[in-house]
Structures are given as C-alpha cells and as structure tokens.
PDB file of C-alpha atoms in Angstrom:
ATOM      1  CA  MET Q1248       0.000   0.000   0.000  1.00 44.00           C
ATOM      2  CA  VAL Q1249       1.295   3.485  -0.920  1.00 43.00           C
ATOM      3  CA  SER Q1250       1.302   5.926   1.966  1.00 42.00           C
ATOM      4  CA  PRO Q1251      -0.258   9.386   1.436  1.00 40.00           C
ATOM      5  CA  PHE Q1252       3.172  10.905   2.117  1.00 37.00           C
ATOM      6  CA  SER Q1253       4.782   8.866  -0.682  1.00 38.00           C
ATOM      7  CA  PHE Q1254       1.963   9.765  -3.069  1.00 35.00           C
ATOM      8  CA  HIS Q1255       2.265  13.521  -2.360  1.00 38.00           C
ATOM      9  CA  ARG Q1256       6.060  13.387  -2.536  1.00 37.00           C
ATOM     10  CA  ALA Q1257       5.885  11.640  -5.916  1.00 38.00           C
ATOM     11  CA  ARG Q1258       3.327  14.193  -7.153  1.00 41.00           C
ATOM     12  CA  TRP Q1259       5.469  17.131  -5.963  1.00 39.00           C
ATOM     13  CA  GLY Q1260       8.565  15.520  -7.468  1.00 40.00           C
ATOM     14  CA  ALA Q1261       6.825  15.145 -10.827  1.00 40.00           C
ATOM     15  CA  ALA Q1262       5.567  18.739 -10.700  1.00 40.00           C
ATOM     16  CA  LEU Q1263       9.046  19.979  -9.825  1.00 36.00           C
ATOM     17  CA  GLY Q1264      10.517  17.950 -12.711  1.00 39.00           C
ATOM     18  CA  VAL Q1265       8.027  19.489 -15.171  1.00 37.00           C
ATOM     19  CA  LEU Q1266       8.777  22.995 -13.855  1.00 35.00           C
ATOM     20  CA  LEU Q1267      12.549  22.524 -14.090  1.00 36.00           C
ATOM     21  CA  THR Q1268      12.213  21.130 -17.612  1.00 36.00           C
ATOM     22  CA  ALA Q1269      10.107  24.125 -18.673  1.00 38.00           C
ATOM     23  CA  LEU Q1270      12.603  26.546 -17.132  1.00 38.00           C
ATOM     24  CA  SER Q1271      15.547  24.823 -18.781  1.00 37.00           C
ATOM     25  CA  LEU Q1272      13.835  25.110 -22.171  1.00 38.00           C
ATOM     26  CA  GLN Q1273      13.358  28.855 -21.643  1.00 44.00           C
ATOM     27  CA  ALA Q1274      16.858  29.605 -20.395  1.00 49.00           C
ATOM     28  CA  SER Q1275      18.986  26.772 -21.657  1.00 53.00           C
ATOM     29  CA  THR Q1276      22.614  27.281 -22.442  1.00 64.00           C
ATOM     30  CA  THR Q1277      22.940  27.211 -26.200  1.00 83.00           C
ATOM     31  CA  ALA Q1278      26.028  27.177 -28.368  1.00 91.00           C
ATOM     32  CA  VAL Q1279      26.763  30.094 -30.667  1.00 93.00           C
ATOM     33  CA  VAL Q1280      25.962  29.343 -34.317  1.00 94.00           C
ATOM     34  CA  SER Q1281      29.206  30.601 -35.878  1.00 90.00           C
ATOM     35  CA  GLY Q1282      27.917  30.363 -39.463  1.00 92.00           C
ATOM     36  CA  ARG Q1283      25.265  32.969 -38.624  1.00 95.00           C
ATOM     37  CA  SER Q1284      27.501  35.089 -36.389  1.00 96.00           C
ATOM     38  CA  GLU Q1285      30.296  37.570 -36.959  1.00 97.00           C
ATOM     39  CA  VAL Q1286      32.929  39.491 -35.041  1.00 97.00           C
ATOM     40  CA  VAL Q1287      34.418  42.382 -37.034  1.00 98.00           C
ATOM     41  CA  ALA Q1288      37.156  44.807 -35.923  1.00 97.00           C
ATOM     42  CA  THR Q1289      37.539  48.190 -37.615  1.00 96.00           C
ATOM     43  CA  PHE Q1290      40.427  50.598 -37.057  1.00 95.00           C
ATOM     44  CA  LYS Q1291      42.164  53.395 -38.920  1.00 94.00           C
ATOM     45  CA  GLN Q1292      45.622  53.126 -40.424  1.00 93.00           C
ATOM     46  CA  MET Q1293      47.023  56.423 -41.709  1.00 92.00           C
ATOM     47  CA  GLY Q1294      43.478  57.814 -41.596  1.00 93.00           C
ATOM     48  CA  VAL Q1295      42.025  55.039 -43.747  1.00 93.00           C
ATOM     49  CA  SER Q1296      39.424  52.684 -42.292  1.00 95.00           C
ATOM     50  CA  VAL Q1297      40.560  49.020 -42.225  1.00 95.00           C
ATOM     51  CA  GLU Q1298      38.253  46.109 -41.433  1.00 96.00           C
ATOM     52  CA  GLY Q1299      39.118  42.586 -40.382  1.00 96.00           C
ATOM     53  CA  ARG Q1300      36.973  39.610 -39.439  1.00 97.00           C
ATOM     54  CA  PHE Q1301      37.604  36.819 -36.999  1.00 97.00           C
ATOM     55  CA  GLN Q1302      36.908  33.630 -38.911  1.00 97.00           C
ATOM     56  CA  ARG Q1303      36.848  31.208 -35.958  1.00 96.00           C
ATOM     57  CA  PHE Q1304      35.075  31.621 -32.651  1.00 95.00           C
ATOM     58  CA  GLU Q1305      32.725  29.686 -30.417  1.00 95.00           C
ATOM     59  CA  GLY Q1306      30.754  30.237 -27.293  1.00 95.00           C
ATOM     60  CA  ASP Q1307      27.693  29.579 -25.196  1.00 94.00           C
ATOM     61  CA  ILE Q1308      24.852  31.884 -24.231  1.00 94.00           C
ATOM     62  CA  ARG Q1309      22.225  31.456 -21.538  1.00 94.00           C
ATOM     63  CA  PHE Q1310      19.340  33.881 -22.005  1.00 93.00           C
ATOM     64  CA  ASP Q1311      15.742  33.993 -20.833  1.00 92.00           C
ATOM     65  CA  PRO Q1312      13.854  37.104 -22.039  1.00 90.00           C
ATOM     66  CA  ALA Q1313      11.828  37.039 -18.803  1.00 92.00           C
ATOM     67  CA  ALA Q1314      14.987  37.124 -16.633  1.00 94.00           C
ATOM     68  CA  PRO Q1315      17.806  38.930 -18.488  1.00 95.00           C
ATOM     69  CA  GLU Q1316      19.652  39.546 -15.225  1.00 95.00           C
ATOM     70  CA  ALA Q1317      20.282  35.781 -15.059  1.00 96.00           C
ATOM     71  CA  ALA Q1318      21.853  35.661 -18.531  1.00 95.00           C
ATOM     72  CA  SER Q1319      25.424  34.559 -19.087  1.00 95.00           C
ATOM     73  CA  ALA Q1320      27.705  34.415 -22.085  1.00 95.00           C
ATOM     74  CA  MET Q1321      31.161  33.157 -23.006  1.00 96.00           C
ATOM     75  CA  LEU Q1322      32.723  33.896 -26.376  1.00 97.00           C
ATOM     76  CA  VAL Q1323      36.144  32.465 -27.274  1.00 97.00           C
ATOM     77  CA  ILE Q1324      37.860  33.895 -30.364  1.00 97.00           C
ATOM     78  CA  ASP Q1325      40.807  32.346 -32.216  1.00 98.00           C
ATOM     79  CA  THR Q1326      43.207  35.309 -32.593  1.00 97.00           C
ATOM     80  CA  ALA Q1327      45.058  33.635 -35.480  1.00 98.00           C
ATOM     81  CA  SER Q1328      41.809  33.662 -37.474  1.00 98.00           C
ATOM     82  CA  PHE Q1329      41.805  37.462 -37.858  1.00 97.00           C
ATOM     83  CA  ASP Q1330      41.487  38.060 -41.588  1.00 97.00           C
ATOM     84  CA  LEU Q1331      42.410  41.411 -43.149  1.00 96.00           C
ATOM     85  CA  GLY Q1332      42.025  40.035 -46.671  1.00 95.00           C
ATOM     86  CA  LEU Q1333      45.712  39.618 -47.528  1.00 94.00           C
ATOM     87  CA  PRO Q1334      47.953  36.744 -46.341  1.00 96.00           C
ATOM     88  CA  ASP Q1335      50.914  39.059 -45.546  1.00 95.00           C
ATOM     89  CA  TYR Q1336      48.757  41.301 -43.325  1.00 93.00           C
ATOM     90  CA  ASN Q1337      47.206  38.276 -41.636  1.00 96.00           C
ATOM     91  CA  ALA Q1338      50.672  36.891 -40.843  1.00 96.00           C
ATOM     92  CA  GLU Q1339      51.754  40.303 -39.493  1.00 93.00           C
ATOM     93  CA  VAL Q1340      48.941  40.600 -36.936  1.00 94.00           C
ATOM     94  CA  ARG Q1341      49.734  37.123 -35.550  1.00 97.00           C
ATOM     95  CA  LYS Q1342      53.256  38.265 -34.562  1.00 96.00           C
ATOM     96  CA  PRO Q1343      54.242  39.030 -30.944  1.00 96.00           C
ATOM     97  CA  GLU Q1344      53.916  42.808 -31.484  1.00 94.00           C
ATOM     98  CA  TRP Q1345      50.245  42.406 -32.362  1.00 94.00           C
ATOM     99  CA  PHE Q1346      48.028  39.506 -31.194  1.00 96.00           C
ATOM    100  CA  ASP Q1347      50.959  37.199 -30.387  1.00 97.00           C
ATOM    101  CA  SER Q1348      48.758  34.309 -31.472  1.00 97.00           C
ATOM    102  CA  ALA Q1349      51.384  31.655 -30.674  1.00 98.00           C
ATOM    103  CA  ALA Q1350      51.494  32.663 -26.991  1.00 98.00           C
ATOM    104  CA  HIS Q1351      47.894  33.935 -26.748  1.00 98.00           C
ATOM    105  CA  PRO Q1352      45.794  31.903 -29.200  1.00 98.00           C
ATOM    106  CA  GLN Q1353      42.460  32.972 -27.733  1.00 98.00           C
ATOM    107  CA  ALA Q1354      40.625  36.109 -26.726  1.00 97.00           C
ATOM    108  CA  ARG Q1355      37.726  35.609 -24.311  1.00 97.00           C
ATOM    109  CA  PHE Q1356      34.715  37.679 -23.422  1.00 97.00           C
ATOM    110  CA  SER Q1357      32.502  36.545 -20.565  1.00 97.00           C
ATOM    111  CA  ALA Q1358      29.511  38.242 -18.991  1.00 96.00           C
ATOM    112  CA  ASP Q1359      26.983  37.426 -16.297  1.00 94.00           C
ATOM    113  CA  GLY Q1360      23.626  39.185 -16.421  1.00 93.00           C
ATOM    114  CA  LEU Q1361      22.158  41.713 -18.792  1.00 96.00           C
ATOM    115  CA  LYS Q1362      20.851  45.094 -17.691  1.00 97.00           C
ATOM    116  CA  PRO Q1363      17.642  46.030 -19.569  1.00 96.00           C
ATOM    117  CA  LEU Q1364      17.832  49.403 -21.347  1.00 96.00           C
ATOM    118  CA  GLY Q1365      14.392  49.197 -22.995  1.00 94.00           C
ATOM    119  CA  ASP Q1366      13.209  48.362 -26.514  1.00 93.00           C
ATOM    120  CA  GLN Q1367      15.086  45.009 -26.664  1.00 94.00           C
ATOM    121  CA  ARG Q1368      18.359  46.753 -25.755  1.00 97.00           C
ATOM    122  CA  PHE Q1369      20.610  45.580 -22.945  1.00 97.00           C
ATOM    123  CA  ARG Q1370      24.016  46.221 -21.417  1.00 97.00           C
ATOM    124  CA  ALA Q1371      26.352  43.287 -20.871  1.00 96.00           C
ATOM    125  CA  ASP Q1372      28.998  43.875 -18.219  1.00 97.00           C
ATOM    126  CA  GLY Q1373      31.828  41.398 -18.295  1.00 97.00           C
ATOM    127  CA  THR Q1374      35.522  40.911 -18.864  1.00 97.00           C
ATOM    128  CA  LEU Q1375      37.690  40.745 -21.954  1.00 97.00           C
ATOM    129  CA  THR Q1376      40.900  38.734 -21.896  1.00 97.00           C
ATOM    130  CA  LEU Q1377      43.172  39.615 -24.798  1.00 97.00           C
ATOM    131  CA  LYS Q1378      46.896  38.972 -25.139  1.00 97.00           C
ATOM    132  CA  GLY Q1379      47.075  37.851 -21.511  1.00 96.00           C
ATOM    133  CA  LYS Q1380      45.415  40.907 -19.993  1.00 97.00           C
ATOM    134  CA  THR Q1381      41.919  40.781 -18.471  1.00 97.00           C
ATOM    135  CA  THR Q1382      39.916  43.986 -18.096  1.00 96.00           C
ATOM    136  CA  PRO Q1383      36.285  44.922 -17.438  1.00 97.00           C
ATOM    137  CA  LEU Q1384      34.270  45.563 -20.585  1.00 96.00           C
ATOM    138  CA  SER Q1385      30.687  46.732 -21.087  1.00 96.00           C
ATOM    139  CA  ALA Q1386      28.829  46.369 -24.352  1.00 95.00           C
ATOM    140  CA  ASP Q1387      25.390  47.629 -25.319  1.00 96.00           C
ATOM    141  CA  LEU Q1388      23.480  45.210 -27.503  1.00 97.00           C
ATOM    142  CA  THR Q1389      20.117  44.545 -29.080  1.00 97.00           C
ATOM    143  CA  VAL Q1390      18.401  41.168 -28.875  1.00 96.00           C
ATOM    144  CA  THR Q1391      16.146  40.113 -31.755  1.00 96.00           C
ATOM    145  CA  GLU Q1392      14.475  36.845 -32.677  1.00 94.00           C
ATOM    146  CA  GLY Q1393      13.417  35.376 -35.989  1.00 93.00           C
ATOM    147  CA  ASP Q1394      13.797  32.368 -38.287  1.00 92.00           C
ATOM    148  CA  GLY Q1395      14.564  30.123 -35.299  1.00 92.00           C
ATOM    149  CA  TYR Q1396      17.517  32.232 -34.133  1.00 95.00           C
ATOM    150  CA  ARG Q1397      18.093  34.728 -31.366  1.00 95.00           C
ATOM    151  CA  ARG Q1398      20.637  37.419 -32.293  1.00 96.00           C
ATOM    152  CA  PHE Q1399      22.730  39.531 -29.949  1.00 97.00           C
ATOM    153  CA  GLU Q1400      24.119  42.501 -31.877  1.00 98.00           C
ATOM    154  CA  GLY Q1401      26.182  45.441 -30.715  1.00 97.00           C
ATOM    155  CA  GLU Q1402      29.405  47.338 -30.830  1.00 96.00           C
ATOM    156  CA  VAL Q1403      32.154  48.256 -28.419  1.00 96.00           C
ATOM    157  CA  THR Q1404      35.334  50.310 -28.786  1.00 97.00           C
ATOM    158  CA  ILE Q1405      38.552  49.140 -27.148  1.00 96.00           C
ATOM    159  CA  ASP Q1406      41.996  50.731 -26.914  1.00 95.00           C
ATOM    160  CA  ARG Q1407      44.498  48.408 -28.610  1.00 95.00           C
ATOM    161  CA  THR Q1408      47.424  49.843 -26.595  1.00 93.00           C
ATOM    162  CA  HIS Q1409      45.728  48.802 -23.350  1.00 93.00           C
ATOM    163  CA  TYR Q1410      46.269  45.185 -24.416  1.00 95.00           C
ATOM    164  CA  GLY Q1411      49.787  45.714 -25.790  1.00 93.00           C
ATOM    165  CA  ILE Q1412      48.672  45.341 -29.395  1.00 94.00           C
ATOM    166  CA  GLY Q1413      51.035  47.061 -31.811  1.00 89.00           C
ATOM    167  CA  ASP Q1414      54.449  48.452 -30.945  1.00 81.00           C
ATOM    168  CA  ASP Q1415      55.675  52.048 -30.590  1.00 83.00           C
ATOM    169  CA  ALA Q1416      56.679  52.193 -34.261  1.00 83.00           C
ATOM    170  CA  TRP Q1417      52.977  52.105 -35.186  1.00 82.00           C
ATOM    171  CA  ASP Q1418      51.933  54.972 -32.897  1.00 85.00           C
ATOM    172  CA  GLY Q1419      50.518  57.702 -35.103  1.00 86.00           C
ATOM    173  CA  VAL Q1420      50.150  55.230 -37.985  1.00 90.00           C
ATOM    174  CA  VAL Q1421      47.431  52.986 -36.500  1.00 92.00           C
ATOM    175  CA  ASP Q1422      44.767  54.594 -34.302  1.00 93.00           C
ATOM    176  CA  ASP Q1423      44.535  53.313 -30.751  1.00 93.00           C
ATOM    177  CA  ALA Q1424      40.735  52.937 -30.925  1.00 96.00           C
ATOM    178  CA  VAL Q1425      39.423  49.697 -32.412  1.00 96.00           C
ATOM    179  CA  ARG Q1426      35.680  49.358 -32.970  1.00 97.00           C
ATOM    180  CA  VAL Q1427      34.432  45.791 -32.567  1.00 97.00           C
ATOM    181  CA  HIS Q1428      31.034  44.985 -34.070  1.00 98.00           C
ATOM    182  CA  PHE Q1429      29.450  41.659 -33.155  1.00 97.00           C
ATOM    183  CA  ARG Q1430      26.379  39.749 -34.215  1.00 97.00           C
ATOM    184  CA  ILE Q1431      26.099  36.503 -32.292  1.00 96.00           C
ATOM    185  CA  ALA Q1432      23.363  34.001 -33.137  1.00 96.00           C
ATOM    186  CA  GLN Q1433      21.990  31.092 -31.191  1.00 94.00           C
ATOM    187  CA  ALA Q1434      19.322  28.648 -32.310  1.00 90.00           C
ATOM    188  CA  PHE Q1435      16.185  28.301 -30.233  1.00 78.00           C
ATOM    189  CA  ASP Q1436      12.780  26.674 -30.520  1.00 64.00           C
TER     190      ASP Q1436
END
C-alpha cells in the first residue's frame, strides 16, 4: 500500500521535474551558431578605415527574455583567425607585437547578467581577456528573434594599446581605438 506521504512526494517531485524542464527550455545554455555570427574589428591606419573579421570563434549563451539579469555568455575567439584580406597582413597581426597568437591563441569575453535598457536593448557587463590581460568591458546590444535564431548585436570600442597590441613604431600610424562589431546568433525553438 502506498502511503499518502509517498503519493504527495511523488506528485510534488513530478511537478518539480516538469517545472525545471520548462525553465531549462526557456533559459537553456545554447552554443553560438558561428555560421550565422560575426565578429568584425575596424580601425584606422594612416586615416584610412581598415576592417578585419575573426573567422573562428565559439561560445555559449544562456538567455531567458523574462529574466535577463540571469543571462550569461562566453565567447572564445581564435586570434590567429583574424582576416584582413591579404595573407601578408594576416601573418603580421599574428606576430608578438600584435596579437601574439602563438602565446595567446584565444581572446575571451565573458559576462553574467544583462541590464535592460528598454526596446530590446541591454548592457552586458563582463571581462575581456586579450593577449594575456583581463579587463572589465561593457557592451550595449540589441536582442532580436526570428527564423529560429536569437541574435545579440552590438558594438564596443577598445583601446588596442591597453592590451599591448602594436608596438611604438605604429603609434601615429594605426589609431589606438578599435571598434568591434558583433552579431552573435543562437538557435532556439
């Protein structure tokens, strides 16, 4: 014979399981879909705008529209994948004076929580680790959904000299400010 306590415990356990499953579907951690994402860096060299794209990156995002403060993200970028369009330039930026890709093959951005700014806009406060240096970084972004994907899109400007990117010979030739535009997609149901 099943005791009333066992019956209620089983019922509560089943209800809790259903609730946790529903919550995990809403705010599950989902891998970045790199084929639908991009990370682009733009800077000026001798006053001329230059754009490069990171070809390889991966990451995970946890986001529930009903609880953006509980969001989290990790994006890992292969620094050797930075593509300026010419093999000689690509080889140059992998050298120790620039990304030093042999010693620092990855850049990482991680954030916990999103601050709502209204109209599907948020601020992600996190850290950027680049060329061995970790610093706080905030990025404003917009979250949109469509075609089975959620997209996180925004832009942030960093100072390349803060991370030891480029040597003194390039001061005055390459601007210190680098604008990084990102569009990160994740699949969802």
